[in-house]
Structures are given as C-alpha cells and as structure tokens.
mmCIF file of C-alpha atoms in Angstrom:
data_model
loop_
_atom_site.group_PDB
_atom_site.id
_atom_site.type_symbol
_atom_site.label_atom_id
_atom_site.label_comp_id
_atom_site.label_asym_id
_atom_site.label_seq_id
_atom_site.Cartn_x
_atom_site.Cartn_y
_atom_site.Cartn_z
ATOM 1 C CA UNK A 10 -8.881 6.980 -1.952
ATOM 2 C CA UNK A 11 -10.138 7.559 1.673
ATOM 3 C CA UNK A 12 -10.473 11.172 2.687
ATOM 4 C CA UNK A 13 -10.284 11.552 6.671
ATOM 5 C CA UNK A 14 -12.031 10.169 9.337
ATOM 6 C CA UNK A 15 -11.733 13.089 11.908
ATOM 7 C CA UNK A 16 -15.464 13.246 13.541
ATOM 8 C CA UNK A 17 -14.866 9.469 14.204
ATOM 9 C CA UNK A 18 -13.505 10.225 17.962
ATOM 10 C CA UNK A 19 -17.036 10.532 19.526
ATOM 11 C CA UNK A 20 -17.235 6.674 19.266
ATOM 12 C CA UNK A 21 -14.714 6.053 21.576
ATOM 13 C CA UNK A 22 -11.601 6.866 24.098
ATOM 14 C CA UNK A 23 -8.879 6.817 22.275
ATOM 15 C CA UNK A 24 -6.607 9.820 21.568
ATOM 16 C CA UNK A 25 -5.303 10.511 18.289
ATOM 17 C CA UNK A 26 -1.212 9.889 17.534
ATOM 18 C CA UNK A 27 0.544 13.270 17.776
ATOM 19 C CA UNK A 28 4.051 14.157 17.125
ATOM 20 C CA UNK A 29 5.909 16.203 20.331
ATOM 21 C CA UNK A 30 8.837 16.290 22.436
ATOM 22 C CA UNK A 31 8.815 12.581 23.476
ATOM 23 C CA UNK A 32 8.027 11.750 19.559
ATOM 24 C CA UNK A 33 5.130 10.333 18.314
ATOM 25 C CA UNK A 34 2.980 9.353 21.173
ATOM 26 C CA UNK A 35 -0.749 8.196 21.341
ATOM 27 C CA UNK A 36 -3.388 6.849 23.697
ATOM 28 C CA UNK A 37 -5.529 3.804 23.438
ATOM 29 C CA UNK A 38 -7.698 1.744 25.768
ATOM 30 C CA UNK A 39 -7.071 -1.637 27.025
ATOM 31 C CA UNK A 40 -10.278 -2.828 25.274
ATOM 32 C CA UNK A 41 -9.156 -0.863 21.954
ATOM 33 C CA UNK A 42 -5.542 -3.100 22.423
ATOM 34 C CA UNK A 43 -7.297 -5.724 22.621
ATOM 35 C CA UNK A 44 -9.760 -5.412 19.813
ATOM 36 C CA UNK A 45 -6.316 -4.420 17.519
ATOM 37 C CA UNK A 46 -4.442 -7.178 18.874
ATOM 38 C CA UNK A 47 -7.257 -9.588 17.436
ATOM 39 C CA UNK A 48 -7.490 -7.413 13.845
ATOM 40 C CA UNK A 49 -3.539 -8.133 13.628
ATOM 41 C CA UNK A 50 -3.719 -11.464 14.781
ATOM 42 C CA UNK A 51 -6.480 -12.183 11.952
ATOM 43 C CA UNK A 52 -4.633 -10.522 9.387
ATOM 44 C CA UNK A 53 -0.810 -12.421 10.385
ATOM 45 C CA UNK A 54 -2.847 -15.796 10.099
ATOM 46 C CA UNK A 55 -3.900 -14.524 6.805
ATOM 47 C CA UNK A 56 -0.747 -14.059 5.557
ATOM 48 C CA UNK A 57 1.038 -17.010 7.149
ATOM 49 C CA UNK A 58 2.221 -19.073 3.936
ATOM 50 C CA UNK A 59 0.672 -22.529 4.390
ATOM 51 C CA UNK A 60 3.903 -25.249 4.687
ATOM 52 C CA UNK A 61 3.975 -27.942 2.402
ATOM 53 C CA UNK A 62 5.663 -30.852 3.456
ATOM 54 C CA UNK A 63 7.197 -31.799 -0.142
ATOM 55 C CA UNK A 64 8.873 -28.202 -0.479
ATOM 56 C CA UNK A 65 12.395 -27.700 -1.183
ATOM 57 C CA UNK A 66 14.253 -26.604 1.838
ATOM 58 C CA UNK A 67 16.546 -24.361 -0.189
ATOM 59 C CA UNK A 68 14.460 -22.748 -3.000
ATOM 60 C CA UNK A 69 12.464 -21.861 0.545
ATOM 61 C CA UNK A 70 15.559 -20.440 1.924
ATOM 62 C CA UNK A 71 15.962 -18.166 -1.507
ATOM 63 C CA UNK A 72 12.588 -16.973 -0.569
ATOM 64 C CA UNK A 73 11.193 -18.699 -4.215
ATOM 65 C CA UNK A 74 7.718 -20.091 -4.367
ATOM 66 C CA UNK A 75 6.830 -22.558 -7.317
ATOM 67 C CA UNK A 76 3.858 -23.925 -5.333
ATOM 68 C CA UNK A 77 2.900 -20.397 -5.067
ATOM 69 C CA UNK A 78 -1.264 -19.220 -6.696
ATOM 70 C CA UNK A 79 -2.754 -16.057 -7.491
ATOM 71 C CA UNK A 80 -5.165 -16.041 -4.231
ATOM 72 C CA UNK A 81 -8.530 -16.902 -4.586
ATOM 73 C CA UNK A 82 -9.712 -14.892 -1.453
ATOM 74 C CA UNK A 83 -10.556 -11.267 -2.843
ATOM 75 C CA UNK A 84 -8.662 -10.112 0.866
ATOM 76 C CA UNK A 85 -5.892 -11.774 0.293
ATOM 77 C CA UNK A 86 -5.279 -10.653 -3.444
ATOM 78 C CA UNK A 87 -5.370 -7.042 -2.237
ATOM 79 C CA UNK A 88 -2.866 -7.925 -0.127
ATOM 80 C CA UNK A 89 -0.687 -9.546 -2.698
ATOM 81 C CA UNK A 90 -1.649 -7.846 -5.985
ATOM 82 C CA UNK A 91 -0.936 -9.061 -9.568
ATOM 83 C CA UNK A 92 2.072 -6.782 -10.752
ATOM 84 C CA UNK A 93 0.959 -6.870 -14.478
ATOM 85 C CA UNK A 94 -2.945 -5.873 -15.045
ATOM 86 C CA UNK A 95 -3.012 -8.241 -18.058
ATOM 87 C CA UNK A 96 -0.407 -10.749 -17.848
ATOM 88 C CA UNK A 97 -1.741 -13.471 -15.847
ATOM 89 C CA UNK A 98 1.398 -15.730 -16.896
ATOM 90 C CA UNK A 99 4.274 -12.837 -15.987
ATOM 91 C CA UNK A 100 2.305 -11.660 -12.631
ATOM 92 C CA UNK A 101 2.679 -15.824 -11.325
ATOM 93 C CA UNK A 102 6.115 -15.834 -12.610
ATOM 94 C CA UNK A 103 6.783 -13.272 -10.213
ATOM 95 C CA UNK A 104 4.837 -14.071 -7.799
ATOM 96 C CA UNK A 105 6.733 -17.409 -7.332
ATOM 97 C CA UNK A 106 9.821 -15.256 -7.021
ATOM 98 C CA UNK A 107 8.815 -12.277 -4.652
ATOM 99 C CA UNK A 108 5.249 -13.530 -2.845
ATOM 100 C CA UNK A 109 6.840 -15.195 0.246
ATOM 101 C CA UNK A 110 8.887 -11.884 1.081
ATOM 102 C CA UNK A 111 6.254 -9.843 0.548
ATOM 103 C CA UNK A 112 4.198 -11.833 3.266
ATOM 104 C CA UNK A 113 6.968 -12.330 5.494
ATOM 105 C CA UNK A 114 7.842 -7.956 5.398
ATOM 106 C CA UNK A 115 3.594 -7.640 6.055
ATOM 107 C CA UNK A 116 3.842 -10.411 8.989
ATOM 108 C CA UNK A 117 6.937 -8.239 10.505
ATOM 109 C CA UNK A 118 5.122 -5.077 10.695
ATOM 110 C CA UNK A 119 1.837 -6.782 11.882
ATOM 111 C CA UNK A 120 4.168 -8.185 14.383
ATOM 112 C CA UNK A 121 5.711 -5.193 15.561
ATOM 113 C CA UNK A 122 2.280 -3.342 16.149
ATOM 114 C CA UNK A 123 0.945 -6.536 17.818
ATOM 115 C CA UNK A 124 4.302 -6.232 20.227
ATOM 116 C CA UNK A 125 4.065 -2.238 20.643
ATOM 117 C CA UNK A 126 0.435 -2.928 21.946
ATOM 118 C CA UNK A 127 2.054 -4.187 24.890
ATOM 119 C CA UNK A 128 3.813 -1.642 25.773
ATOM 120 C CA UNK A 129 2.270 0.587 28.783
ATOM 121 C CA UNK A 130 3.043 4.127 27.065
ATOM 122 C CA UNK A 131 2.780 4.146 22.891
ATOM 123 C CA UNK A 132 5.678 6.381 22.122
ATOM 124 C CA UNK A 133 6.680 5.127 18.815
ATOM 125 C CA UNK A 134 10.525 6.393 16.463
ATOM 126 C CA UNK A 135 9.496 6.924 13.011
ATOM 127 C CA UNK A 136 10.106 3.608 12.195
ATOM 128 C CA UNK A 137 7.907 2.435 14.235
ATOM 129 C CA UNK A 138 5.437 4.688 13.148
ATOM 130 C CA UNK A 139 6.074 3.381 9.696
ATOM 131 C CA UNK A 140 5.493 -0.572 10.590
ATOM 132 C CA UNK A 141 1.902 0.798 12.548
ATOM 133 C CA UNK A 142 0.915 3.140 9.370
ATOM 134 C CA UNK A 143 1.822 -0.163 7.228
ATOM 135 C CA UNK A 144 -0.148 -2.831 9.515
ATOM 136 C CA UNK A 145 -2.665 -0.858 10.224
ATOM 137 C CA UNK A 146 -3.572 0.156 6.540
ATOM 138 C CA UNK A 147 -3.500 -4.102 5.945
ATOM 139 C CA UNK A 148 -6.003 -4.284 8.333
ATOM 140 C CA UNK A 149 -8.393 -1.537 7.032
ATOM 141 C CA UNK A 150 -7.603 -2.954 3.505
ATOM 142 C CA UNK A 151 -8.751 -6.605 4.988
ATOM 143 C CA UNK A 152 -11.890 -4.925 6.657
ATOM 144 C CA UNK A 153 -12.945 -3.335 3.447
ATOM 145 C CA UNK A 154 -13.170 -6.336 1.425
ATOM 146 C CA UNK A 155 -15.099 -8.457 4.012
ATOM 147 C CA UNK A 156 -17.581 -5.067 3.573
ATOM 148 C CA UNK A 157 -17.836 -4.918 0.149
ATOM 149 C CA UNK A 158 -16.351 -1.728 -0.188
ATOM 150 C CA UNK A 159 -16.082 -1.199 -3.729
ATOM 151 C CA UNK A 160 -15.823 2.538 -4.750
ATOM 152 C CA UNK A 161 -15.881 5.949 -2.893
ATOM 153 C CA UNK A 162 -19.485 5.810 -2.421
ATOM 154 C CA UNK A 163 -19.434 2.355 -0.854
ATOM 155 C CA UNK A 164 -16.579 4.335 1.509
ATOM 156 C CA UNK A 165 -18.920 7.095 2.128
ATOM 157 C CA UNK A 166 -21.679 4.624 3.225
ATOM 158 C CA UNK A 167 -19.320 2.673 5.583
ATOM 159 C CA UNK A 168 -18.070 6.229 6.782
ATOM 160 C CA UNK A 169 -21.424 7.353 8.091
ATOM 161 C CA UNK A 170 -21.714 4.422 10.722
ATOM 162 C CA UNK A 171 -20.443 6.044 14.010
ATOM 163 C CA UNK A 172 -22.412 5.533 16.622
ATOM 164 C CA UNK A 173 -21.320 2.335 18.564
ATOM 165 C CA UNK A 174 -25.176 2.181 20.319
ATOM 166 C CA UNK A 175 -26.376 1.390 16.660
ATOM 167 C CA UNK A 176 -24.180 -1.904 16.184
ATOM 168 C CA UNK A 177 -26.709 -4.603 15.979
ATOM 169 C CA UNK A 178 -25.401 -6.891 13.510
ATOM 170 C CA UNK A 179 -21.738 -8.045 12.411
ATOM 171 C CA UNK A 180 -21.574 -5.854 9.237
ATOM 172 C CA UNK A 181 -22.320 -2.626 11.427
ATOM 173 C CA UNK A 182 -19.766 -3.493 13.967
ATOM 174 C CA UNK A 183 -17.564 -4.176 10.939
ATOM 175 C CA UNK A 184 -18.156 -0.783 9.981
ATOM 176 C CA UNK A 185 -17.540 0.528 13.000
ATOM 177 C CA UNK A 186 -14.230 -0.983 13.519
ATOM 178 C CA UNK A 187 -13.002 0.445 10.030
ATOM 179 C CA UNK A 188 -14.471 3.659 11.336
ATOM 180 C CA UNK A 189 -11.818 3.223 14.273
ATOM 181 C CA UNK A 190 -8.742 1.822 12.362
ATOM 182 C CA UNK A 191 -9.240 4.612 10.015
ATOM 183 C CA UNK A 192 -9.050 7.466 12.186
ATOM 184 C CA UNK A 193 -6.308 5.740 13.910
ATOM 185 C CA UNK A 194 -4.241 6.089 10.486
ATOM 186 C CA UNK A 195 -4.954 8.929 9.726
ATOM 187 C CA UNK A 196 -3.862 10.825 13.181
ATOM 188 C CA UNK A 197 -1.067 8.453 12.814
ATOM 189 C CA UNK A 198 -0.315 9.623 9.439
ATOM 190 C CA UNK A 199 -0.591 13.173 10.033
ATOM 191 C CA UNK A 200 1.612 12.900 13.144
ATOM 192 C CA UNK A 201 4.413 11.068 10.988
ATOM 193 C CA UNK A 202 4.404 14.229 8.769
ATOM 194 C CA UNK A 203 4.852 15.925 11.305
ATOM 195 C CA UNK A 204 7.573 14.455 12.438
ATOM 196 C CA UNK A 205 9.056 14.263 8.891
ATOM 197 C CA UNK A 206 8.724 17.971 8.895
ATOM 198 C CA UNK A 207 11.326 18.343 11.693
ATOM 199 C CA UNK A 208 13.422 15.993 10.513
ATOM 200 C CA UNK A 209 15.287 16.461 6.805
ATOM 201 C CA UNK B 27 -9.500 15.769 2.548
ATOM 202 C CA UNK B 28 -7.004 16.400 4.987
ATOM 203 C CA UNK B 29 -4.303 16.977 2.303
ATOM 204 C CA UNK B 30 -3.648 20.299 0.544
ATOM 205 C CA UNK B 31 -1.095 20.762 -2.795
ATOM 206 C CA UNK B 32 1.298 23.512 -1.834
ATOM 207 C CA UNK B 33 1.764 25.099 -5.386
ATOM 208 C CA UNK B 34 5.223 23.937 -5.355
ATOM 209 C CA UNK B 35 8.115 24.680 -7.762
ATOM 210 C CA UNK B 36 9.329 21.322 -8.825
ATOM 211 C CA UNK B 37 6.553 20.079 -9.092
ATOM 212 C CA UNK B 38 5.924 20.839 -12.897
ATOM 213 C CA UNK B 39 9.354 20.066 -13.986
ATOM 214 C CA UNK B 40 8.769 16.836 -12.386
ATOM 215 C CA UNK B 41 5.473 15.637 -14.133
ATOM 216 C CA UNK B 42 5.834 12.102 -15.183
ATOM 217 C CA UNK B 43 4.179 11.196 -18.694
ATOM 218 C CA UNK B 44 5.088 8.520 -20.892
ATOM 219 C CA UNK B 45 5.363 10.158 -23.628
ATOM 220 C CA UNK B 46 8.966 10.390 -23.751
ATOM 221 C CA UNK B 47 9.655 7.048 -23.217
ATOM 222 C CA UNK B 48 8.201 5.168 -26.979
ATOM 223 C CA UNK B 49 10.314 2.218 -27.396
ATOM 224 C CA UNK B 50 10.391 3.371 -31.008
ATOM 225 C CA UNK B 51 13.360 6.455 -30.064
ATOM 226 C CA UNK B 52 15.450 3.364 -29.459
ATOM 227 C CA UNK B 53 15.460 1.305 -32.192
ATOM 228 C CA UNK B 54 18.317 3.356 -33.943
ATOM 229 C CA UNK B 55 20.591 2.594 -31.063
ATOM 230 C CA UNK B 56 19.771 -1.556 -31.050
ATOM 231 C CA UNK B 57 20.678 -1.414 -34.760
ATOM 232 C CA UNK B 58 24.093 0.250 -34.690
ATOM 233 C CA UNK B 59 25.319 -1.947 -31.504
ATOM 234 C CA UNK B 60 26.945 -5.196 -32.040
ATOM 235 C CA UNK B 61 26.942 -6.160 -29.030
ATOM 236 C CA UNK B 62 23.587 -6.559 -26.714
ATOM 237 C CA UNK B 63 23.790 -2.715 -25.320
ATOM 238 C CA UNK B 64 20.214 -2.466 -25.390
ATOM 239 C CA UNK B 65 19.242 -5.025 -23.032
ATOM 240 C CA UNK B 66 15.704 -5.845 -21.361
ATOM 241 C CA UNK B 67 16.824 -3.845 -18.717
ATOM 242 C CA UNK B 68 16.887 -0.817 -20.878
ATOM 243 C CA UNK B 69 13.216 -1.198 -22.504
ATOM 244 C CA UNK B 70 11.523 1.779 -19.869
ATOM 245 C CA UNK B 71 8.465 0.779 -18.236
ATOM 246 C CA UNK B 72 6.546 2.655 -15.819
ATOM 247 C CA UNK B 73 4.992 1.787 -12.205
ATOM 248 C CA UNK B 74 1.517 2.772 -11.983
ATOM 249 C CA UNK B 75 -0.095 3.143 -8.862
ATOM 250 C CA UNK B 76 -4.212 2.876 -9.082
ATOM 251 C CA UNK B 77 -6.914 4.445 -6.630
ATOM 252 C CA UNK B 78 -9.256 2.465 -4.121
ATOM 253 C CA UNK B 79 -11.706 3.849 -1.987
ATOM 254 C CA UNK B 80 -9.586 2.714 1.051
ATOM 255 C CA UNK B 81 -5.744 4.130 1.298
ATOM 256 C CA UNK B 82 -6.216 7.173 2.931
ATOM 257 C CA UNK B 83 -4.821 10.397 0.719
ATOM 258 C CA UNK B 84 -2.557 11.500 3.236
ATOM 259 C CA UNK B 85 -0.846 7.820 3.873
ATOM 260 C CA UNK B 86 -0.190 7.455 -0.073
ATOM 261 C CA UNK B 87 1.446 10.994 -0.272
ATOM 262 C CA UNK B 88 3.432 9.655 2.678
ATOM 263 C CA UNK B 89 4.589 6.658 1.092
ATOM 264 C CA UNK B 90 5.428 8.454 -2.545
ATOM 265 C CA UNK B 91 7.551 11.433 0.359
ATOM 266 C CA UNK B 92 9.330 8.069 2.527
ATOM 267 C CA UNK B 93 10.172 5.484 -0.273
ATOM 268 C CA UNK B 94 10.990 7.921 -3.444
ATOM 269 C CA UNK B 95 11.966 10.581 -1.573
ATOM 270 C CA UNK B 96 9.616 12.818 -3.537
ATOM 271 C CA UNK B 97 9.069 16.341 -2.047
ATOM 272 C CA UNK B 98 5.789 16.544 -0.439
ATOM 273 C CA UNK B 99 4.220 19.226 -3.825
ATOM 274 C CA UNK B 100 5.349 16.438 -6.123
ATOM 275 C CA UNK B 101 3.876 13.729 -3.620
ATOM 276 C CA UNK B 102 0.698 15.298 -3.421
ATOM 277 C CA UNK B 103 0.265 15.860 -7.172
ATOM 278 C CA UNK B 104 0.883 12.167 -7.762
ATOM 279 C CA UNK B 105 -1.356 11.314 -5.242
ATOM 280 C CA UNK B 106 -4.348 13.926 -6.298
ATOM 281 C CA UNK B 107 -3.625 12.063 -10.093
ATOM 282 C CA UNK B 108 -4.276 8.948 -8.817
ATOM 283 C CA UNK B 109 -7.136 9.652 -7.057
ATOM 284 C CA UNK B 110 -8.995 12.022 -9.929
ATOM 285 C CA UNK B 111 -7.462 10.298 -12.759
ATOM 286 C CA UNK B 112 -7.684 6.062 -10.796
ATOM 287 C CA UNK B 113 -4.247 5.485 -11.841
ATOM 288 C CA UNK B 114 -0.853 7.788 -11.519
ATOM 289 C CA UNK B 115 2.532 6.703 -13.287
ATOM 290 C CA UNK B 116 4.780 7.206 -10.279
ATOM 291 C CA UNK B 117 7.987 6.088 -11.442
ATOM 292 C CA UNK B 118 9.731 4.630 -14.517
ATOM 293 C CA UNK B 119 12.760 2.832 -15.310
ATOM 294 C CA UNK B 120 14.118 -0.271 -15.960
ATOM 295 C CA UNK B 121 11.777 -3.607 -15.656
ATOM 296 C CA UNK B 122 13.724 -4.944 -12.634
ATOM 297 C CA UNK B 123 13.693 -1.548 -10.795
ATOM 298 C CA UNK B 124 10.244 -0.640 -11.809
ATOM 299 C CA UNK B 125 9.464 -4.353 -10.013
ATOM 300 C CA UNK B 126 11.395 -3.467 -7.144
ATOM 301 C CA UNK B 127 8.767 -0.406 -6.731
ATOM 302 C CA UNK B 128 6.038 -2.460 -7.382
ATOM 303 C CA UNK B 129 6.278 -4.983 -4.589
ATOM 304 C CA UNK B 130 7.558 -2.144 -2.287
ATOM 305 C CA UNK B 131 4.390 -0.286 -2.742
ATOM 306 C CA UNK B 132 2.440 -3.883 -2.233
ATOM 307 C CA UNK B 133 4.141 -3.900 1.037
ATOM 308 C CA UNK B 134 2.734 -0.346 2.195
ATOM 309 C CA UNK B 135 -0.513 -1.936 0.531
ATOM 310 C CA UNK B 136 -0.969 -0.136 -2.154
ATOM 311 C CA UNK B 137 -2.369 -1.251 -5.249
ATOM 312 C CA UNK B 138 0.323 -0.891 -8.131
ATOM 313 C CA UNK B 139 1.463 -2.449 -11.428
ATOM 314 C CA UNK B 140 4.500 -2.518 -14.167
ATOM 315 C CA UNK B 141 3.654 -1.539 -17.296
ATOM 316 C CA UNK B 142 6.195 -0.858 -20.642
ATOM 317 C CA UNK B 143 6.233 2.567 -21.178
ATOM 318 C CA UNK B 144 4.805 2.210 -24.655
ATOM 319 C CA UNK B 145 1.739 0.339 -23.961
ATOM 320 C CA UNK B 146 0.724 2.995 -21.366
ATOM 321 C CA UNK B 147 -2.900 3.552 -22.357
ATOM 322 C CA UNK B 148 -2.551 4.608 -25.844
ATOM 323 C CA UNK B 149 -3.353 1.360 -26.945
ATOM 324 C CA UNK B 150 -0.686 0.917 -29.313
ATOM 325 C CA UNK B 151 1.415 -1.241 -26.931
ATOM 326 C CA UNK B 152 4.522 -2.981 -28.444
ATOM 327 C CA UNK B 153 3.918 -6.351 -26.231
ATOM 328 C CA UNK B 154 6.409 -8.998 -26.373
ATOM 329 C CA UNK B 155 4.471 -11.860 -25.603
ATOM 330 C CA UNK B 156 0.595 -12.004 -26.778
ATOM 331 C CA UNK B 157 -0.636 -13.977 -23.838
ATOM 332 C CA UNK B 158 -3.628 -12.749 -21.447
#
C-alpha cells in the first residue's frame, strides 16, 4: 500500500479537500480539471464493454456476460480482478455473471467526478466524496500499471518525481500526474474521515 | 503513513483467523440431517483482501469503516495486516455473501479474492473441484 503523498503540493495550485461548515470542499485549477477530465475520460473508455452485435438483448438486460474474457490488458485486470487466485474456470464463471455491473458501477462514479468537474465551486456530500475517492483511486490504479509499478519500492521511485520543470519525457510526466492524483486522494480521504467523524 | 492504530478495545475480540472455520467441525452435522441443511451456502469461506503498492492506507481503512461498518481500530488493524502481512482475511461467510464482498471491494478497486475457509494457507485445502 501507498503511504501519503503530502510534500506533493509544491508542484502545483491546487488545494487539498477539507471537511468544514459547507462540507467537504476543495480547490483545483482549470488546467488541473482539465487534465482530470482527460484521466477519467481515458479510464470510462477503458471500461466501456465493447457491444457485440450477436448478443442477447435480455441476458444483457440481466447484466450476464457469456462473451465475457479474463482481460488481457494488465490495467484492465486490476480493474476487474479474478475473484479466485487459483481457479481460472470459477473466476470466468463469475465473471460472466457480475463483470458488466462491475464496469457499469466504475463508469458511474468516473462519471460523476467527470460531471462535478464542472461545477464552479467543488463542495462535494459524502457520497460524492465516495464516487471521487472511488474514480480517482481507478485512475491512480490505471496510471500505475502503464508505470510499471510493481512493489513499494517501484512506489517509492515514482514518489520522488515532483518537480514539474524535470518532466522531459512521457514516463516522468506520468509520474508526475500519479504524484498529483495521489495527493488528491489522500486529502480527499482524510477529509471524508473527517467528515465521518462528525457524523455516526 | 498518515494512519495511526488507536489501541482500541474491540479490536482483539474482533481478530479474524480461520482457524475456527475447518470444514471438518461440520461433518457431524451433514451426517445426522436428512434433509440438505448443510448447503453450499453454509461451507464458510473467507474474503481476502491483498496489498499493492498503490491503494493508499488511509482509503482502504476507509473502505473496511464505509462498507463493513468496521470501527476505525478494527479497520486499521485489517488494513496494517494487509499491508505487513500482503493479504488480510477481512470477512467470512457464506460463498454468495463472501462474493458479494468481493466484487464490492473490486468496485472501490481493491484487489480481493474468495477463498474456503479451510484452504486458507495451510495448505491442506479440502477443494471441490481439482482444476487450475
């Protein structure tokens, strides 16, 4: 797991989530919407189950899958896990049966951050909150794979690239971007606790 | 780490270990019932959650506190496990609920798997089918 990110906020403008009167209420910069907006958008078309013109419109409607295969893209199976480590047959069996929900609930809280981006102020309810902390961890979780993070020290490695001048190449603005999207969770996070706290 | 375990009081009445749950204690019951009382449903299994270097510690002690309803001592325990230990037995129950956790916790991303109770890393697993 990730400890925090909390010297990340040199790198840029943004102001961390915090919980207060109004709720929980943050700050970003039109080019930080924008660059989220895009991460979102990437992550929504991910996810987006390809339509197969031969499909059965009402084993769709159920929400069942037979077409359905463990992914091939490393991204996308970290999305969708296997839920047995060694069954390969009983994780596809349910798979067919539960896959196309699971994409749809991760497309509705992508969605719902992609919409609150919109929004002049971000004052977000807890359940807001919850579909940001959500989306935003499948973006970071996307981001890590197409770095190769692979164990803490990999994390660690990532971690240490902060300073936006030093971006010369795609997998250091990568980094950088994680950097971002992680301290955005976690002052998210932390804010939702907070808010938890008040409310029992 | 942003997180710190508050030595809480429930928290050690509420350790999860499968070593309560052998599918052996049951076999007494299946043989005195008639009837199918001891259905799949009833074979425990347990929902592990695993570490990655990405979930942040403080979002996967939220999740455990939100969706189980844990308190945040127990939370963070669970969490800390899975992070020290790379894999935490969160919950248990029956197959279908324990699968109903499982894709829950794939849709707050993290990484987690059903396993039966019995075959929970002692390596003496009573597995129903031999395949994989």
């Amino acid at each position: 797991m990730a400890a925090t990110a909390g010297d990340a906020r040199a790198a840029h403008v943004a102001k961390a989530f915090k919980y207060g009167l109004k709720g929980i209420t943050g700050y970003l910069e039109p080019a930080e919407r924008e660059l989220l907006r895009g991460l979102l958008d990437d992550v929504i078309s991910m996810l987006e189950p390809q339509q197969s013109s031969n499909e059965d419109p009402l084993t769709a409607l159920i929400g069942l899958d037979m077409n359905v295969k463990e992914p091939s893209d490393r991204a996308l199976l970290r999305l969708l896990p296997n839920v047995m480590k060694n069954d390969d047959a009983a994780s596809l069996e349910f798979r067919q049966l539960t896959e196309r929900s699971l994409r749809e609930g991760k497309i509705g809280a992508l969605r719902a951050t992609a919409m609150g981006l919109d929004r002049n102020e971000l004052v977000l309810t807890l359940e807001e909150a919850k579909f940001w902390s959500m989306a935003l961890n499948d973006v970071r979780l996307v981001l890590a794979e197409r770095l190769d993070i692979r164990d803490e020290a990999d994390a660690d490695h990532v971690h240490a690239m902060q300073d936006w001048s030093q971006a010369e190449d795609v997998e250091s603005y990568l980094a950088l971007v994680y950097n971002f999207t992680t301290w955005l969770q976690e002052s998210l996070v932390q804010a939702m606790m907070a808010a938890m706290d008040r409310k029992p | 780490m942003t997180t710190t375990v508050a030595p809480g009081t429930n928290a050690a009445t509420c350790t999860v270990t499968d070593a309560g749950l052998k599918g052996e204690e049951r076999t007494d019951i299946s043989e005195q019932s008639s009837t199918d009382l001891l259905g799949a449903a009833d074979i425990p299994w347990n929902l592990v959650v695993w570490n990655d270097p990405v979930n942040l510690m403080s979002y996967v002690s939220y999740v455990f506190q939100s969706y189980f309803g844990y308190s945040e001592a127990k939370s963070n325990k669970l969490m800390l496990e899975v992070h020290k230990k790379g894999r935490s037995i969160v919950a248990h129950g029956g197959k279908e609920q324990v699968e109903q956790h499982a894709v829950a916790m794939h849709g707050y991303g993290l990484w987690a798997t059903v396993e039966k109770a019995s075959s929970g890393g002692d390596g003496r697993g009573r597995k129903g089918g031999a395949r994989g």
